[in-house]
Structures are given as structure tokens and as C-alpha cells.
Short mmCIF file of C-alpha atoms in Angstrom, two decimals:
data_model
loop_
_atom_site.label_atom_id
_atom_site.label_comp_id
_atom_site.label_asym_id
_atom_site.label_seq_id
_atom_site.Cartn_x
_atom_site.Cartn_y
_atom_site.Cartn_z
CA MET A 21 -17.95 9.53 82.96
CA LYS A 22 -17.30 6.38 81.00
CA LYS A 23 -19.42 6.06 77.87
CA ARG A 24 -21.68 3.02 77.57
CA GLN A 25 -20.81 0.57 74.82
CA LYS A 26 -23.46 -0.54 72.38
CA ASN A 27 -21.51 -3.02 70.30
CA ARG A 28 -17.98 -4.04 69.43
CA LEU A 29 -16.12 -6.09 66.88
CA THR A 30 -12.51 -7.18 66.74
CA ALA A 31 -10.95 -8.71 63.65
CA THR A 32 -7.39 -9.78 62.93
CA PHE A 33 -6.23 -10.42 59.39
CA LEU A 34 -3.02 -10.83 57.43
CA SER A 35 -1.31 -7.78 55.95
CA ARG A 36 -2.39 -8.63 52.40
CA SER A 37 -3.75 -5.91 50.15
CA GLU A 38 -6.96 -7.80 49.36
CA ASN A 39 -7.86 -7.33 53.04
CA GLU A 40 -8.24 -3.58 52.50
CA ALA A 41 -11.62 -4.36 50.90
CA LEU A 42 -12.42 -6.78 53.74
CA SER A 43 -11.86 -4.05 56.33
CA ARG A 44 -14.35 -1.80 54.53
CA VAL A 45 -16.93 -4.57 54.34
CA LEU A 46 -16.47 -5.22 58.08
CA VAL A 47 -17.09 -1.62 59.08
CA ALA A 48 -20.07 -1.30 56.70
CA GLY A 49 -21.58 -4.50 58.16
CA PHE A 50 -20.93 -3.32 61.70
CA LEU A 51 -22.91 -0.12 61.05
CA MET A 52 -25.66 -1.80 59.01
CA ASP A 53 -28.44 -1.34 61.57
CA LEU A 54 -27.51 2.24 62.26
CA ARG A 55 -29.21 4.87 60.15
CA VAL A 56 -26.13 6.67 58.96
CA SER A 57 -26.11 8.65 55.73
CA VAL A 58 -24.39 7.35 52.61
CA GLU A 59 -21.83 10.17 52.94
CA THR A 60 -21.01 9.34 56.56
CA LEU A 61 -20.60 5.65 55.77
CA SER A 62 -18.39 6.54 52.81
CA ASP A 63 -16.23 8.77 55.06
CA VAL A 64 -15.77 6.02 57.66
CA LYS A 65 -14.96 3.37 55.03
CA THR A 66 -12.41 5.67 53.42
CA ALA A 67 -10.70 6.45 56.75
CA VAL A 68 -10.58 2.74 57.69
CA SER A 69 -9.19 1.87 54.27
CA GLU A 70 -6.44 4.49 54.67
CA ALA A 71 -5.41 3.24 58.11
CA VAL A 72 -5.41 -0.42 57.05
CA THR A 73 -3.52 0.35 53.82
CA ASN A 74 -0.91 2.26 55.87
CA ALA A 75 -0.43 -0.76 58.13
CA ILE A 76 -0.01 -3.08 55.13
CA VAL A 77 2.12 -0.81 52.93
CA HIS A 78 4.19 1.14 55.46
CA GLY A 79 3.95 -0.86 58.69
CA TYR A 80 4.84 -4.24 57.25
CA ARG A 81 6.23 -3.19 53.83
CA GLN A 82 6.58 -6.51 52.00
CA GLU A 83 6.57 -8.64 55.14
CA GLU A 84 3.60 -10.64 56.26
CA GLY A 85 2.14 -9.64 59.58
CA GLN A 86 -1.16 -9.19 61.35
CA VAL A 87 -3.41 -6.17 61.27
CA ARG A 88 -5.99 -5.77 64.01
CA LEU A 89 -9.18 -3.80 63.50
CA ASP A 90 -11.26 -2.85 66.56
CA LEU A 91 -14.66 -1.29 66.07
CA LEU A 92 -16.46 0.10 69.08
CA LEU A 93 -19.85 1.74 68.98
CA PHE A 94 -21.06 3.74 71.97
CA GLU A 95 -24.68 4.26 73.03
CA ASP A 96 -24.43 7.95 72.09
CA GLY A 97 -23.70 7.06 68.44
CA CYS A 98 -19.95 7.64 68.56
CA LEU A 99 -17.80 5.17 66.61
CA ARG A 100 -14.23 4.41 67.64
CA VAL A 101 -12.00 2.62 65.14
CA THR A 102 -8.58 1.34 66.16
CA VAL A 103 -6.14 -0.11 63.62
CA THR A 104 -3.05 -1.75 65.12
CA ASP A 105 0.01 -3.30 63.50
CA ARG A 106 3.24 -4.71 64.88
CA GLY A 107 5.27 -3.41 61.98
CA CYS A 108 8.22 -1.04 61.70
CA GLY A 109 6.62 1.98 63.36
CA ILE A 110 6.80 5.67 62.41
CA SER A 111 9.89 7.62 63.44
CA ASP A 112 8.32 11.08 63.04
CA VAL A 113 4.55 11.04 63.54
CA ALA A 114 4.14 14.81 63.20
CA ARG A 115 5.84 14.70 59.81
CA ALA A 116 3.76 11.67 58.71
CA ARG A 117 0.61 13.69 59.37
CA GLU A 118 1.66 16.49 57.03
CA PRO A 119 -0.17 16.61 53.69
CA PHE A 120 1.89 15.27 50.78
CA PHE A 121 4.63 13.89 53.01
CA THR A 122 5.50 10.35 51.96
CA THR A 123 8.42 8.01 52.48
CA ASP A 124 7.55 6.18 49.26
CA ALA A 125 6.96 8.56 46.33
CA GLU A 126 8.20 5.94 43.89
CA HIS A 127 4.97 3.95 44.11
CA GLU A 128 2.80 7.04 43.55
CA ARG A 129 1.92 7.39 47.21
CA THR A 130 0.34 10.78 47.70
CA GLY A 131 1.07 11.41 51.37
CA MET A 132 -2.65 12.08 51.85
CA GLY A 133 -3.53 9.09 54.04
CA PHE A 134 -3.45 10.82 57.44
CA PRO A 135 -4.91 14.12 56.12
CA ILE A 136 -7.86 12.14 54.69
CA MET A 137 -8.38 10.31 58.00
CA GLU A 138 -8.28 13.64 59.86
CA SER A 139 -10.67 15.26 57.43
CA PHE A 140 -13.18 12.39 57.35
CA MET A 141 -13.20 11.56 61.09
CA ASP A 142 -13.65 13.86 64.11
CA ARG A 143 -10.48 12.84 65.95
CA VAL A 144 -7.36 10.88 64.99
CA ARG A 145 -4.69 9.80 67.46
CA ILE A 146 -1.53 8.03 66.41
CA HIS A 147 0.69 6.09 68.76
CA SER A 148 3.82 4.60 67.25
CA ARG A 149 7.13 3.14 68.36
CA VAL A 150 9.90 2.36 65.92
CA GLY A 151 10.42 -1.40 65.77
CA HIS A 152 7.22 -2.12 67.69
CA GLY A 153 4.34 -0.95 65.55
CA THR A 154 1.63 1.65 65.17
CA ARG A 155 -1.84 2.19 66.57
CA VAL A 156 -4.23 4.61 64.89
CA ARG A 157 -7.37 5.48 66.85
CA MET A 158 -10.12 7.45 65.15
CA GLU A 159 -13.49 8.63 66.42
CA LYS A 160 -16.54 9.99 64.71
CA GLN A 161 -19.96 10.97 66.00
CA LEU A 162 -22.31 9.15 63.61
CA LEU A 163 -25.67 10.18 65.02
CA PRO A 164 -26.76 13.62 66.20
CA MET B 6 -9.08 -5.86 37.53
CA GLU B 7 -8.63 -4.94 33.86
CA PRO B 8 -10.34 -1.67 32.96
CA GLU B 9 -12.62 -1.39 29.95
CA MET B 10 -11.17 1.01 27.40
CA LYS B 11 -12.40 2.67 24.24
CA TRP B 12 -10.16 3.96 21.44
CA GLU B 13 -11.76 6.43 19.06
CA ASP B 14 -10.69 9.65 17.27
CA GLU B 15 -7.25 9.60 18.90
CA THR B 16 -8.95 9.56 22.30
CA LEU B 17 -8.42 6.81 24.83
CA THR B 18 -11.31 6.49 27.28
CA VAL B 19 -10.74 4.39 30.38
CA TYR B 20 -13.72 3.33 32.52
CA LEU B 21 -12.60 3.10 36.14
CA ARG B 22 -15.21 0.77 37.61
CA GLY B 23 -15.53 -0.59 41.11
CA GLU B 24 -13.32 0.05 44.12
CA LEU B 25 -10.21 2.14 43.56
CA ASP B 26 -8.05 1.19 46.53
CA HIS B 27 -4.35 0.34 46.84
CA HIS B 28 -5.02 -3.32 45.97
CA ASN B 29 -6.81 -2.56 42.70
CA THR B 30 -4.88 0.48 41.51
CA CYS B 31 -1.61 -1.46 40.97
CA ARG B 32 -3.07 -3.45 38.08
CA LEU B 33 -5.00 -0.48 36.70
CA ARG B 34 -1.85 1.63 36.58
CA GLU B 35 -0.02 -0.92 34.44
CA ALA B 36 -2.97 -1.43 32.09
CA ILE B 37 -3.57 2.30 31.52
CA ASP B 38 0.10 3.19 31.07
CA GLY B 39 0.52 0.24 28.69
CA ALA B 40 -2.37 1.43 26.52
CA MET B 41 -1.20 5.07 26.55
CA ARG B 42 2.33 4.12 25.50
CA ARG B 43 1.09 1.81 22.77
CA LEU B 44 -1.57 4.09 21.27
CA LEU B 45 -0.03 7.53 21.97
CA PRO B 46 -3.45 9.21 22.19
CA ARG B 47 -4.03 12.94 21.84
CA CYS B 48 -6.57 12.87 24.67
CA VAL B 49 -7.06 10.53 27.59
CA VAL B 50 -10.39 10.43 29.39
CA LEU B 51 -10.81 8.75 32.77
CA ASP B 52 -14.51 8.03 33.19
CA LEU B 53 -15.38 7.70 36.89
CA SER B 54 -19.15 7.21 36.56
CA GLN B 55 -18.94 3.64 37.85
CA THR B 56 -16.37 4.25 40.60
CA ALA B 57 -17.84 2.80 43.79
CA PHE B 58 -15.03 3.65 46.20
CA CYS B 59 -11.84 5.66 46.23
CA ASP B 60 -9.15 6.60 48.72
CA SER B 61 -5.70 8.17 48.49
CA ALA B 62 -4.54 5.31 46.25
CA ALA B 63 -7.09 6.47 43.66
CA LEU B 64 -5.72 9.97 44.00
CA GLY B 65 -2.22 8.61 43.34
CA LEU B 66 -3.52 6.71 40.32
CA ILE B 67 -5.20 9.79 38.83
CA LEU B 68 -2.35 12.24 39.48
CA GLY B 69 0.18 9.69 38.22
CA ARG B 70 -1.77 9.24 34.96
CA VAL B 71 -1.95 13.04 34.51
CA ARG B 72 1.84 13.11 34.71
CA GLU B 73 2.29 10.16 32.36
CA ALA B 74 -0.18 11.63 29.83
CA ARG B 75 1.71 14.93 29.89
CA ARG B 76 4.99 13.14 29.39
CA LEU B 77 3.52 11.50 26.27
CA GLY B 78 2.12 14.81 25.01
CA ALA B 79 -1.52 13.95 25.70
CA SER B 80 -4.13 15.88 27.67
CA LEU B 81 -6.10 14.14 30.39
CA THR B 82 -9.68 14.78 31.37
CA LEU B 83 -11.82 13.39 34.18
CA GLU B 84 -15.45 12.72 33.40
CA ASN B 85 -18.47 11.95 35.59
CA VAL B 86 -16.62 12.55 38.84
CA PRO B 87 -18.69 11.28 41.79
CA PRO B 88 -18.86 13.44 44.95
CA ALA B 89 -16.62 11.06 46.94
CA VAL B 90 -13.84 11.32 44.34
CA ARG B 91 -14.31 15.07 44.09
CA ARG B 92 -13.83 15.45 47.84
CA ILE B 93 -10.53 13.63 47.80
CA LEU B 94 -9.31 15.57 44.76
CA ASP B 95 -10.27 18.84 46.46
CA LEU B 96 -8.41 17.87 49.64
CA ALA B 97 -5.23 17.40 47.62
CA GLY B 98 -5.75 20.57 45.61
CA GLY B 99 -6.42 18.37 42.60
CA ALA B 100 -9.36 20.44 41.38
CA GLU B 101 -7.03 23.38 40.86
CA PHE B 102 -4.55 21.04 39.22
CA PHE B 103 -7.05 20.04 36.57
CA GLN B 104 -7.95 23.59 35.63
CA ASN B 105 -4.40 24.32 34.54
CA GLY B 106 -4.46 23.25 30.94
CA THR B 107 -5.21 19.56 31.33
CA GLY B 108 -8.84 19.74 30.35
CA GLY B 109 -10.48 19.54 33.71
CA LYS B 110 -14.02 18.86 32.62
CA ARG B 111 -15.96 18.27 35.81
CA THR B 112 -19.54 17.20 35.71
#
């Protein structure tokens, strides 16, 4: 059965690092009327920040591109976040998901982006094609 | 974002205020490393009481400063660690990391 949608928001912004904060403000604003705990909101903001930072840092590297953030809230209190870029893509998604794996240790990347998303959200799906981009879809049940 | 710092009794205290994401940590890294190299402190304290947000970039900042402090012969301690920062440190095994001779005072 298809779940009923309660609200949705789509935003597209440039792959500039100051937009990491913007993405967190967007998700916090989107959930403003929902009575979610401070911890839950913090988890969602952190996961969104990780996915958006990945798109900016790894997807586009130094190039300018567009990052798309889709927020979808279902009637049953489930939030779906999709972060899409048209950057370089990930050649080995399974490896990218491993804790501490990073392609860029030089800039003190920790390789903890995907593990944090997986730990803070209920489900994380990654779809990526080299040369075409990456889509990260995360879901979390916000209300009991 | 320039961090507020205090220099007293050979101890450099850095107050990490606000949102520690990838955008903000780049500048913080340079400022903290610059001060550590200039002052050569015996102890470095990162005070996280006013940290409003952190993600894996904050983790990279903290672990990187632990390494740099060690390289300069200083010990590094975290103070007033908020629950959100603690969770991310724990995920990366950072809590264990801090108990091995680098101070590791956790409040």
C-alpha cells in the first residue's frame, strides 16, 4: 500500500560549503510543527549534513554543481530525505559505506559520513553511477 | 569563524563555539594549529560547552588536533563534551582513543 504524503519540500542549491548549514536549517524548518525530540532532530540534521557535505566534497570536488534536497513527510510520521548530485559518482559503494574508509585522508576526512547516516537514520540507500552522480535516500520514523 | 582562545600556565584553551561542520572546521583547523605551533603549549584543551552542532567534520577536526598536539609534545583534553559530540566520538571509537594517555577528561 502506498503511504500517504503529509508534506514535501524540494530545494536545489549550489555545491558551496556554506550551503551545508542551509540544508540543516531547511530540514529543521520542515519539521518545525512536528513534535520531535531534540535528539531526533539533531540526528536528522547530522545525517542531512553528512549527505550534503559528501555531495559537495566528494561528488563535485572543487567544481560547482547543483545539489538537490528532497524532504518528504508521510502521514505515519516517517521522514524520507533524498540528496542528489550530478557529480563524479562512487565507484565502490560497499567500500564507501565502510567505517574509516576515505578517498581523501589528506584533508582529515574521517570516513565516518555513511556510518553516521546509517546510525542516525533507520534506512540508508545509495544509488551511484560513475560519471553521472549519486543519490542518497534515507528514512527515519520520527513519531511512534 | 575565529575561535576564542585562552593562554595560561602553558595551557592553550580553545572554545569551539557554534556549528562544527565541514564549512567551519577549515578555518578552525588553521587557527588552532597556528596557535599550537606558535605557543608550544604543554596542554591543549578543547572546550565544547558552546558547540551547537557537529558531524564527521568535527570528528576529523578533533582527531586531527590530537595528532598535531602529540606531534608537538602536548597533551590534548576535551572538556564539556555535549551528548551529540559524545555520540559521534563513540561511533568512531574516539572515547577509547582519549583514554589512552591523552587526558580524556569527559564531563
